[in-house]
Short mmCIF file of C-alpha atoms in Angstrom, two decimals:
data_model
loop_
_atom_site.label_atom_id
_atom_site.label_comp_id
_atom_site.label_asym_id
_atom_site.label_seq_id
_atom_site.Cartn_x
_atom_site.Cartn_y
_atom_site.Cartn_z
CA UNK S 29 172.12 267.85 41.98
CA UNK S 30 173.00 264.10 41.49
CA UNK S 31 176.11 263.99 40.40
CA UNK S 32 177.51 261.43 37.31
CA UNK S 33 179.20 259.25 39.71
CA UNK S 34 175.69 258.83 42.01
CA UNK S 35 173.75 258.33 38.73
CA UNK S 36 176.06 255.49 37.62
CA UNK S 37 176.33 254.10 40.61
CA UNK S 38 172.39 253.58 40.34
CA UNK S 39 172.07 252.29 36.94
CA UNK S 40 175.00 250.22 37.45
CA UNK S 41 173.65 248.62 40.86
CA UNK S 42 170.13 247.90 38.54
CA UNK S 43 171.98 246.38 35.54
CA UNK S 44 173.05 243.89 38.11
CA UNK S 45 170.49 243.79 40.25
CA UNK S 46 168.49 242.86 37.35
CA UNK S 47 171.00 240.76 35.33
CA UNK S 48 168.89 237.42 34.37
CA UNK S 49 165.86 239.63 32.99
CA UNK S 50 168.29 241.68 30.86
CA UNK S 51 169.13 239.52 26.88
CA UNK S 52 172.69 240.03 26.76
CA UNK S 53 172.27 241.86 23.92
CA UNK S 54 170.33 244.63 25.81
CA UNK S 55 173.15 244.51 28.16
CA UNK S 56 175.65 246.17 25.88
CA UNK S 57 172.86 248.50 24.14
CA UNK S 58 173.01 252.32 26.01
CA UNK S 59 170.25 251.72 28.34
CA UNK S 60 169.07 255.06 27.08
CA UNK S 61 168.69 253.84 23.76
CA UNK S 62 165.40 254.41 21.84
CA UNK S 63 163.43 251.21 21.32
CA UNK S 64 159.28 250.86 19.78
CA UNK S 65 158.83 247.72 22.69
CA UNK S 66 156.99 250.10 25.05
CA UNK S 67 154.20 249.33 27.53
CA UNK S 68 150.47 250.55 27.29
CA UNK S 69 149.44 253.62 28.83
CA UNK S 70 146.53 253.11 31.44
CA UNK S 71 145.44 251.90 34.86
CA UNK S 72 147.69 248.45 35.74
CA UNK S 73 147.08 245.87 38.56
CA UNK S 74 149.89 244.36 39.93
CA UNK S 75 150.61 241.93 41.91
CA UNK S 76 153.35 240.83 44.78
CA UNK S 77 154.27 237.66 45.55
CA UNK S 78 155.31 237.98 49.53
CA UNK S 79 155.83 234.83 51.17
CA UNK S 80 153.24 232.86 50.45
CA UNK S 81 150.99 235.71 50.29
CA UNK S 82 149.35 237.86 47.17
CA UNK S 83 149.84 241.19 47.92
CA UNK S 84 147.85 243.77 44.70
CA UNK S 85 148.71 247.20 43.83
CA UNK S 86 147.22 249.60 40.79
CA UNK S 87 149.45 252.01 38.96
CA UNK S 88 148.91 254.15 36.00
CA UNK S 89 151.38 254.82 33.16
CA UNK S 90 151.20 257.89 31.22
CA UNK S 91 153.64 258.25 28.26
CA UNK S 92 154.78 256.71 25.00
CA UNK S 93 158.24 256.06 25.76
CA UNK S 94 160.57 256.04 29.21
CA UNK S 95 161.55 259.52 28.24
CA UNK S 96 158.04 261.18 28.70
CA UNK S 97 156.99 258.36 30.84
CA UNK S 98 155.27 258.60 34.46
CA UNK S 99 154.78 255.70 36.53
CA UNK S 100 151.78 256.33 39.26
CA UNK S 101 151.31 254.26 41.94
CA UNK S 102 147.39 254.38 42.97
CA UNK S 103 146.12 254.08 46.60
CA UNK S 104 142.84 255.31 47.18
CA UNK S 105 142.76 259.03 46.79
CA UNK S 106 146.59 259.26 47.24
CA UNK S 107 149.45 259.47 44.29
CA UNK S 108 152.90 258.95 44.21
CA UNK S 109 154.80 259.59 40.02
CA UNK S 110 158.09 258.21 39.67
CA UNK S 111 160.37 258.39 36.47
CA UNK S 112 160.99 255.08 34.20
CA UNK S 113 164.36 254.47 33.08
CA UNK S 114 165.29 251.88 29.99
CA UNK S 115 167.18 248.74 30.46
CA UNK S 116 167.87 247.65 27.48
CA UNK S 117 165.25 247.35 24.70
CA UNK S 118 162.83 245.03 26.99
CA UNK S 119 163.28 246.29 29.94
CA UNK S 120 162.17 248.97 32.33
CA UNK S 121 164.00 250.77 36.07
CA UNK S 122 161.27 252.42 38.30
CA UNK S 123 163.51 254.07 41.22
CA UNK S 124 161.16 254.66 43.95
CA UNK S 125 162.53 258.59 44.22
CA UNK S 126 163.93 259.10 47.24
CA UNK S 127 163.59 255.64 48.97
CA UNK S 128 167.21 253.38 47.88
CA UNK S 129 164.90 251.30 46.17
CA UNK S 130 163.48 250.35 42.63
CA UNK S 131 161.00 247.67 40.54
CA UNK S 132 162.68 245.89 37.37
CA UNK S 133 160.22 245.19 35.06
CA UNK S 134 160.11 243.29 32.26
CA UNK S 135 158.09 243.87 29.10
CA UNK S 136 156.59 240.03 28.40
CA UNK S 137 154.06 242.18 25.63
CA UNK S 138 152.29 245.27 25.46
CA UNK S 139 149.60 244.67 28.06
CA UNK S 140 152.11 242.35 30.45
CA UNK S 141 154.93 243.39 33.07
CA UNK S 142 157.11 240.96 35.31
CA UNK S 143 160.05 241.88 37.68
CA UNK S 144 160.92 242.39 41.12
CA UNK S 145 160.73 245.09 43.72
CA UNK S 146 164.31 245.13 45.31
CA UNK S 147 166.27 247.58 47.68
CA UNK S 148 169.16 249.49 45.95
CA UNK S 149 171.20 249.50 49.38
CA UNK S 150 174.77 248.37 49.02
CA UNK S 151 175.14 245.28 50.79
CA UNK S 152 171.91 244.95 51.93
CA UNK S 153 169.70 243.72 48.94
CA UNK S 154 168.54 241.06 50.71
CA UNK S 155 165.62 238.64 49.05
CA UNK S 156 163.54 240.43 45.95
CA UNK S 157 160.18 240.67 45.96
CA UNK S 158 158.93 239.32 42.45
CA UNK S 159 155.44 240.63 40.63
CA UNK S 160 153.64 240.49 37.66
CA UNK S 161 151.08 243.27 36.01
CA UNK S 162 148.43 243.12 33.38
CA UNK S 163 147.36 246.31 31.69
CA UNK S 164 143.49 247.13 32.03
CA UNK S 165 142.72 245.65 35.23
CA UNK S 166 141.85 248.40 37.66
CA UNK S 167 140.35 246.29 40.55
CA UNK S 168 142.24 246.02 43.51
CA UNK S 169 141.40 241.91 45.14
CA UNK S 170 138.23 241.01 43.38
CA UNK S 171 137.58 240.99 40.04
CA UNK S 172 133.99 243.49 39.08
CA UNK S 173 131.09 241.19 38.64
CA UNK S 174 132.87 238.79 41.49
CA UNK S 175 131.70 240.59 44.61
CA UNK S 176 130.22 238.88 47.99
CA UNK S 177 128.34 240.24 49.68
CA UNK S 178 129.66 242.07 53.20
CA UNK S 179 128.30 240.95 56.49
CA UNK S 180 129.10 243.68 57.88
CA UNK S 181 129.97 247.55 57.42
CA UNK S 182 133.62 248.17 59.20
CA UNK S 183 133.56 252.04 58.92
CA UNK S 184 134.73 253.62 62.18
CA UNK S 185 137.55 253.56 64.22
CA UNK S 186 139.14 249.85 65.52
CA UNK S 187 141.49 249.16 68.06
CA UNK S 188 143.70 246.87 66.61
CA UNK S 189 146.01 244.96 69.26
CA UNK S 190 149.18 243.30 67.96
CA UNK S 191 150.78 239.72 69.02
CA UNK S 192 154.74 239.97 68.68
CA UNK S 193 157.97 238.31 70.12
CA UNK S 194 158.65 242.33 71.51
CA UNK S 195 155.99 244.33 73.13
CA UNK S 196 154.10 246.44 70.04
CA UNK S 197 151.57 249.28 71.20
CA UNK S 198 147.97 248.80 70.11
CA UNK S 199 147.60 250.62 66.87
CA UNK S 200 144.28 252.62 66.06
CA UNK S 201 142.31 251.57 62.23
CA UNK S 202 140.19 254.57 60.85
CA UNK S 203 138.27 252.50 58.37
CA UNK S 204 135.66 253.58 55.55
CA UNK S 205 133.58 251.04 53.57
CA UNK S 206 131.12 252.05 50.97
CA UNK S 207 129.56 248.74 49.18
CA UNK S 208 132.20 246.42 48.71
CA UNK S 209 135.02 248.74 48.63
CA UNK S 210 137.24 249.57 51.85
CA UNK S 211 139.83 252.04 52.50
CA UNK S 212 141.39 252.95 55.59
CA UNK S 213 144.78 253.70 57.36
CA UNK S 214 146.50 252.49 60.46
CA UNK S 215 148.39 254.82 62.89
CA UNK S 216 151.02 253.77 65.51
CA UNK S 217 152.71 255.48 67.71
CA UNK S 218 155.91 255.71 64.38
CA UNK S 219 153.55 256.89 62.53
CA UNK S 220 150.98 256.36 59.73
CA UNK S 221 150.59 253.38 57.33
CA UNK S 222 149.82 256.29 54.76
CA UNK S 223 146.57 255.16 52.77
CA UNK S 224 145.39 251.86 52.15
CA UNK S 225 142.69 250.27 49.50
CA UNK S 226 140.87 246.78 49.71
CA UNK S 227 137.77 245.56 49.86
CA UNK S 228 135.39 243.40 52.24
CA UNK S 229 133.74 240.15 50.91
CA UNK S 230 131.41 238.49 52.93
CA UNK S 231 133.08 238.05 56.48
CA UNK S 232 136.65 238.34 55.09
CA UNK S 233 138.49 241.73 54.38
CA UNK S 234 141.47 242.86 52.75
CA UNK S 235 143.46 245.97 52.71
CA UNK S 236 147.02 246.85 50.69
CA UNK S 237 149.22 249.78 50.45
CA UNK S 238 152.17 250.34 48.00
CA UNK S 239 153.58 253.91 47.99
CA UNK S 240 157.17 253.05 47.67
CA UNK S 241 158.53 251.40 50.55
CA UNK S 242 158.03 247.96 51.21
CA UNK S 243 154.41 247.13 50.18
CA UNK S 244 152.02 246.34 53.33
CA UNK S 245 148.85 243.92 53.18
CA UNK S 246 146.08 243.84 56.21
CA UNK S 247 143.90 241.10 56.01
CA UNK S 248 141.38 239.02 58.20
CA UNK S 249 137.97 237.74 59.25
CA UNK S 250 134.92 239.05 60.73
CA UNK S 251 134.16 237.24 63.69
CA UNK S 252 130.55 236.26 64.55
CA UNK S 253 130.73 238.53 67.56
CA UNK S 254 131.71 241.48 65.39
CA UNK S 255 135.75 241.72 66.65
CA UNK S 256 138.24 241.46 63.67
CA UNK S 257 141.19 238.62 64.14
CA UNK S 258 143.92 238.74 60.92
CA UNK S 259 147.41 239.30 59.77
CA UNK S 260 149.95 241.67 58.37
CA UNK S 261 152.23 241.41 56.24
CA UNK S 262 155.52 243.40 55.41
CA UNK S 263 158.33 242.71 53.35
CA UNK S 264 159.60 239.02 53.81
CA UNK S 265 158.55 236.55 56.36
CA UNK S 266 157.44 239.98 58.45
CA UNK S 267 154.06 238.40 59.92
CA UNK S 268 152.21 239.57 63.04
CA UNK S 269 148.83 238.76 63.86
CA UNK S 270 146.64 240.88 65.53
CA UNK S 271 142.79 241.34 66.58
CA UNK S 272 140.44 244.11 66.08
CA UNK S 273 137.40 245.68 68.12
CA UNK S 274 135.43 248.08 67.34
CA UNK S 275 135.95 251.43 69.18
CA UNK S 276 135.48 254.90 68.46
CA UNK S 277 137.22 256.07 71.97
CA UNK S 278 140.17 254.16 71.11
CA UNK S 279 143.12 256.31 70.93
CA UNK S 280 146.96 256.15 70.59
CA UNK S 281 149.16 257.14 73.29
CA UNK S 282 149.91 261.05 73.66
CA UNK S 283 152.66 261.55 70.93
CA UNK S 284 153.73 264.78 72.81
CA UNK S 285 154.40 262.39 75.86
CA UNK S 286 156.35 259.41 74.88
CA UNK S 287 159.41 261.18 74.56
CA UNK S 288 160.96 263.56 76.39
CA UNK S 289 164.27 264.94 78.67
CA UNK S 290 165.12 263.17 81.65
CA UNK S 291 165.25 264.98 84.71
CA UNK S 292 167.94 267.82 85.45
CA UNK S 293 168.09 268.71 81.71
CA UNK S 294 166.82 271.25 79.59
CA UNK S 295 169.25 270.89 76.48
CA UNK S 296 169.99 269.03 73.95
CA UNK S 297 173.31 268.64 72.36
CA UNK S 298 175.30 267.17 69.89
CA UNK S 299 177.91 267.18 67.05
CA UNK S 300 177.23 265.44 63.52
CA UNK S 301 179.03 265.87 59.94
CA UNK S 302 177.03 267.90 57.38
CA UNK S 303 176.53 265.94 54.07
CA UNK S 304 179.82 267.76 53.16
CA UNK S 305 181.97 266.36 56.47
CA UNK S 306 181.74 269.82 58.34
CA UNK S 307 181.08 269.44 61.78
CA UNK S 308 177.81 271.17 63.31
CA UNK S 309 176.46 271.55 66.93
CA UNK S 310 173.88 273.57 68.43
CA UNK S 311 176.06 275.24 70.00
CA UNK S 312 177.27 276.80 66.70
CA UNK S 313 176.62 280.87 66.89
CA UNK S 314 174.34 280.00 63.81
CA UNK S 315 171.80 278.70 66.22
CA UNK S 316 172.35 281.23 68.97
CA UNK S 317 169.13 283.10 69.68
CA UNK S 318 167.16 281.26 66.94
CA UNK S 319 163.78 278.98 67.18
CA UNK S 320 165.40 276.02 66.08
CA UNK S 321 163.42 272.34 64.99
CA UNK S 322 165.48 269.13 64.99
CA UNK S 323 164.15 266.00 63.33
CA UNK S 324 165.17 263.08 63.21
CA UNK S 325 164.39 261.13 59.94
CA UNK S 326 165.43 258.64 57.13
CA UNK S 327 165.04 258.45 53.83
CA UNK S 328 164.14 254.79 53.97
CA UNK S 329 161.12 255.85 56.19
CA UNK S 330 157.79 257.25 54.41
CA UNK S 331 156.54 258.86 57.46
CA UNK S 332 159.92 260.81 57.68
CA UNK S 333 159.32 261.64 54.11
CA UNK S 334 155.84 262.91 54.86
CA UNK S 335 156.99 265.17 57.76
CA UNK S 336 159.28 266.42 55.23
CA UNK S 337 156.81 267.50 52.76
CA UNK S 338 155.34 269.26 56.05
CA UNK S 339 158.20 270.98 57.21
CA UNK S 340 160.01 272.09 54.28
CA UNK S 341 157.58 274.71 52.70
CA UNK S 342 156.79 275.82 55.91
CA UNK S 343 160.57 276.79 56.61
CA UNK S 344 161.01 277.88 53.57
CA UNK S 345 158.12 280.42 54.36
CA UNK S 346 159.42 281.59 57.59
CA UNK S 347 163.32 280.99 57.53
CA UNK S 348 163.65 284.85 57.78
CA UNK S 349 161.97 285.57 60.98
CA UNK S 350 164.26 283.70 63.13
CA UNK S 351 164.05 280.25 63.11
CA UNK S 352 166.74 277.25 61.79
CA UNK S 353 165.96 273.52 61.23
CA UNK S 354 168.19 270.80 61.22
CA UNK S 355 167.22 267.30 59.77
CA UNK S 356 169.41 264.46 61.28
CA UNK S 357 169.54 261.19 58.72
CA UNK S 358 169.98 257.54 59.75
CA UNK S 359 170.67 255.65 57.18
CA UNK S 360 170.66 252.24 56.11
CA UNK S 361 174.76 252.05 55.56
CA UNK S 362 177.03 254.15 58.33
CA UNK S 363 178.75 255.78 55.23
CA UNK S 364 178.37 259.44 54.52
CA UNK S 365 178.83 259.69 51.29
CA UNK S 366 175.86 257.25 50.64
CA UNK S 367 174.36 259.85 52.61
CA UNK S 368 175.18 262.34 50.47
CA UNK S 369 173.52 260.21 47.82
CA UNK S 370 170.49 259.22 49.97
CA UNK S 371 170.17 262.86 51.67
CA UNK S 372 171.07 264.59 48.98
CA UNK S 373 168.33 263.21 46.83
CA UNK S 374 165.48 263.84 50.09
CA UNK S 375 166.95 267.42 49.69
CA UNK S 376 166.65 268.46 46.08
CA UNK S 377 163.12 266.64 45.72
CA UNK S 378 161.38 268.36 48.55
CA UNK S 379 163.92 272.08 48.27
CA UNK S 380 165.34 271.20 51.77
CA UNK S 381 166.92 274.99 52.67
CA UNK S 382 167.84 273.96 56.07
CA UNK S 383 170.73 271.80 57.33
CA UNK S 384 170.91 268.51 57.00
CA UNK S 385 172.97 266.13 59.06
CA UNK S 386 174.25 262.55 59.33
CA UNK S 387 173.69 261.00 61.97
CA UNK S 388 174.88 257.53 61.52
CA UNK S 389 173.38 254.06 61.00
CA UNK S 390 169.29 253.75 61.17
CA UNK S 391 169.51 252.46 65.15
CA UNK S 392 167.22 253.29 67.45
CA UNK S 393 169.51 251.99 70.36
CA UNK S 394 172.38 254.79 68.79
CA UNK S 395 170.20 257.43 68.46
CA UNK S 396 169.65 257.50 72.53
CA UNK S 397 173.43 256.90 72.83
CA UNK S 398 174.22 259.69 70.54
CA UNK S 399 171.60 261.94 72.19
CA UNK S 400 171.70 261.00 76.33
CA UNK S 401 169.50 263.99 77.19
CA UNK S 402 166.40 262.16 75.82
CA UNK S 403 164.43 259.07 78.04
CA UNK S 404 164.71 257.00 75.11
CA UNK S 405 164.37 257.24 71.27
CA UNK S 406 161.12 255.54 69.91
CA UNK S 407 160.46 256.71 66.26
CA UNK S 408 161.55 257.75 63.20
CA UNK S 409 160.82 261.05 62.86
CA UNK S 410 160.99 262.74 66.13
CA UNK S 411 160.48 266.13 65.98
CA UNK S 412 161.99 268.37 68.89
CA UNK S 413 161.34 272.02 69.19
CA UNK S 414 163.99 274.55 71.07
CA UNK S 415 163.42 277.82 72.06
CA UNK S 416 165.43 281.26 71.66
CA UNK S 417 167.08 280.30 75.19
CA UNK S 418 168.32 277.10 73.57
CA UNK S 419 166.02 275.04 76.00
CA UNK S 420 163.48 271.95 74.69
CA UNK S 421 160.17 272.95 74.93
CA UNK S 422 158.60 270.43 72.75
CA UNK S 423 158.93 266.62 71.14
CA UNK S 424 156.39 265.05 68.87
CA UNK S 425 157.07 261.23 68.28
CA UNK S 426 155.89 259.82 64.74
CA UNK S 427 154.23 262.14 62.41
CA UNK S 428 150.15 261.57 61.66
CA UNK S 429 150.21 262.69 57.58
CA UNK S 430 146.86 264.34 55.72
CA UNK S 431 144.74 261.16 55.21
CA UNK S 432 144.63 260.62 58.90
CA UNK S 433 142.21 263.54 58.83
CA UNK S 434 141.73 265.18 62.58
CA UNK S 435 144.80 263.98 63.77
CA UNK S 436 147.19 265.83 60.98
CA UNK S 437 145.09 269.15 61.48
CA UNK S 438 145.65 269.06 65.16
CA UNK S 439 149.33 268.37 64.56
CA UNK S 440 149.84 271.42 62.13
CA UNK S 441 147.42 273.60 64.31
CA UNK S 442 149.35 272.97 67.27
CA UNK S 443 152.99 273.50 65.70
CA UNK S 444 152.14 276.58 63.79
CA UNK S 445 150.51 277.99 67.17
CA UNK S 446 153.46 276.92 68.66
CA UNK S 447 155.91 278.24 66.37
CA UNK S 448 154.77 281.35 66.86
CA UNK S 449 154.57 281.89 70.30
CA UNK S 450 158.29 281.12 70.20
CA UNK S 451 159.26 283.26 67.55
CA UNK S 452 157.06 286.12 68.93
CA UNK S 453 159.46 285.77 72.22
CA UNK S 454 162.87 287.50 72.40
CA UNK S 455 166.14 286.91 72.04
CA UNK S 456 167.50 286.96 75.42
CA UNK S 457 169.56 289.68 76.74
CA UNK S 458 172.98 287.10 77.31
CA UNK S 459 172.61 286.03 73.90
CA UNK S 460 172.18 289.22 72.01
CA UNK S 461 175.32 291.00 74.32
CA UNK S 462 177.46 288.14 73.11
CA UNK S 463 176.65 287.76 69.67
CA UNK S 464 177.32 291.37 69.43
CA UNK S 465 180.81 290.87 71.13
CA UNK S 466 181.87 288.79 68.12
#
């Protein structure tokens, strides 16, 4: 449970975070405190200002009050509730669950909404992202009436290649368009983009996302020879352009082969703090003789978050037939008791039952330090699976979530196959003579 001290330290961080919306008045009321200036229940469009760009969302509220409020953010056939919190008597907290991050609102009337969307992270806040919402609107770019008419029809699959100061793998588009309206998602080898809404008008298109995490924007132009050429956008100044063709071949590299052990080893090992500063290694007898899955994850990281909604129930399922899991968290501060805050939230949301470490800062450069067996660390999550004999006999980088269709079946096809060959395998003779030594 979140204790007092982790709750205050949240509400604290967003009365200052969100200081010049808050009348000073409000300021000294309990932020608890009963008030009638409430918002309208009902589909919302908002909108981002990112750079110079727009970048819309929908949500729905449900609820006459914060206390029996729920705050839905809409994205295509996907929804994600979060709990409203008061500020004051004219002003609303969103905390985006278990990402350190939350939208300030404030009420400018019944059917209006302005804030920003701003990282909790101590230290880090960085630059806000400000918005405004109206109440009613539930289009996504164009308003219904405004429509142009598409020139062309981008369902199918689009190999989308990337320009960047560091070398970025071609990601893969799975598109759907139906009239006007588009929806989509865009895999990489880290993952999933997690699913996105726009539209297409005439020979321009336009696709958003906001779960969450930082929201995402796709946009671009039909060229007259049918390719795609456009931008996107994440977060601040986070631009890369990229260009599109159309291919339904075009495939990601092998997820199962981008990371792996380098030659002469088998193992894995290391030593991190549990969330309460206990030391814990694989070599621990706990893990002697068991099936045992280590992930790497963060809670800043939505595709870690989705692999987590994976994982979880299935462990929970089959924790008693010989298998242990171990989550490893990098986080955005190399402290652990804003881990404990961070991963101890990720943990009581999604009933984590198996251990969870930390690992240290979010670093991809550390992670390979910290772990020297692997080639090189690419992705948050990475998934390794060990055998009863303690030896790797599997890594999955990224994690492919339900709307990417085909390519989450295969993934939880192959792992539960996979799981059970190794649990169906024995505990080796060494292993069971010295655990019963002890």
């Amino acid at each position: 449970m979140k204790t007092m001290k982790q709750t205050n330290r949240v509400l604290l961080t967003a009365m200052v975070a969100f200081a010049p919306f808050i009348s000073s008045h409000a300021v000294e009321s309990n932020i608890h405190q009963s008030s009638n200036k409430f918002i309208k229940q009902g589909v919302w469009r908002g909108v981002f200002k990112v750079s110079e760009t727009e970048v819309p969302f929908n949500f729905e509220l449900q609820g006459t009050s914060p206390e029996n409020a729920v705050f839905t953010l809409l994205n295509g056939s996907r929804r994600d509730d979060f709990h409203v919190e008061r500020l004051g008597e004219d002003s609303l907290f969103i905390k985006m669950n278990t990402y350190d991050a939350a939208l300030f609102a404030k009420i400018e009337s019944e059917g209006k909404l302005s804030g920003e969307y701003r990282s909790l992270v101590p230290g880090l806040r960085g630059n806000a992202l400000p918005f405004t919402a109206e109440e009613g609107k539930s289009f996504r770019f164009v308003e219904p009436g405004k429509d142009v008419q598409p020139k062309a029809n981008l369902t199918g699959k689009w190999e989308l290649q990337s320009f960047s100061k560091e070398d970025v793998p071609n990601k893969v588009a799975i598109l759907k368009q139906e009239g006007n309206k588009l929806t989509g998602v865009i895999l990489q080898v880290t993952g999933d983009s997690r699913e996105l809404e726009g539209t297409v008008q005439g020979d321009e298109f336009y696709l958003s996302g906001f779960t969450g995490p930082s929201p995402k924007i796709y946009k671009g132009k039909i060229n007259e020879d049918g390719t795609l050429s456009g931008q996107i956008g994440q977060g601040i100044y986070d631009n890369v352009k990229f260009v599109g063709v159309k291919d339904e071949a075009a495939e990601l590299p092998d997820p199962y082969q981008l990371t792996y052990l380098k030659d002469g080893h088998k193992t894995i090992d290391f030593t991190f703090p549990d969330l309460e500063g206990k030391a814990v290694s694989l070599k621990d007898e706990k893990y002697r003789g068991k099936v045992v899955i280590v992930e790497f994850i963060g809670t800043w990281c939505p595709n870690c978050t989705d692999q987590t909604i994976f994982l979880s129930p299935w462990f929970n399922e089959n924790k008693d037939k010989g298998v242990e899991a171990i989550a490893i968290g990098f986080e955005q501060k190399d402290d652990l008791e804003y881990a404990k805050y961070t991963l101890g939230k990720l943990r009581d949301k999604y009933d984590i039952q198996y251990d969870i470490l930390f690992g240290g800062l979010a670093d991809k450069r550390s992670v390979g330090e910290k772990i020297p067996a692997l080639n090189k660390f690419i992705a948050y999550p990475t998934t390794i699976i060990i055998d009863r004999k303690g030896e790797v006999r599997e890594i999955y980088t990224g994690y492919t979530g339900t709307v990417t269709g085909k390519y989450y079946q295969d993934y939880e096809k192959r792992f539960k196959e996979l799981l059970g060959e190794l649990l169906a395998e024995p505990v080796p003779n060494e292993v069971k003579r010295s655990l019963a030594s002890k």
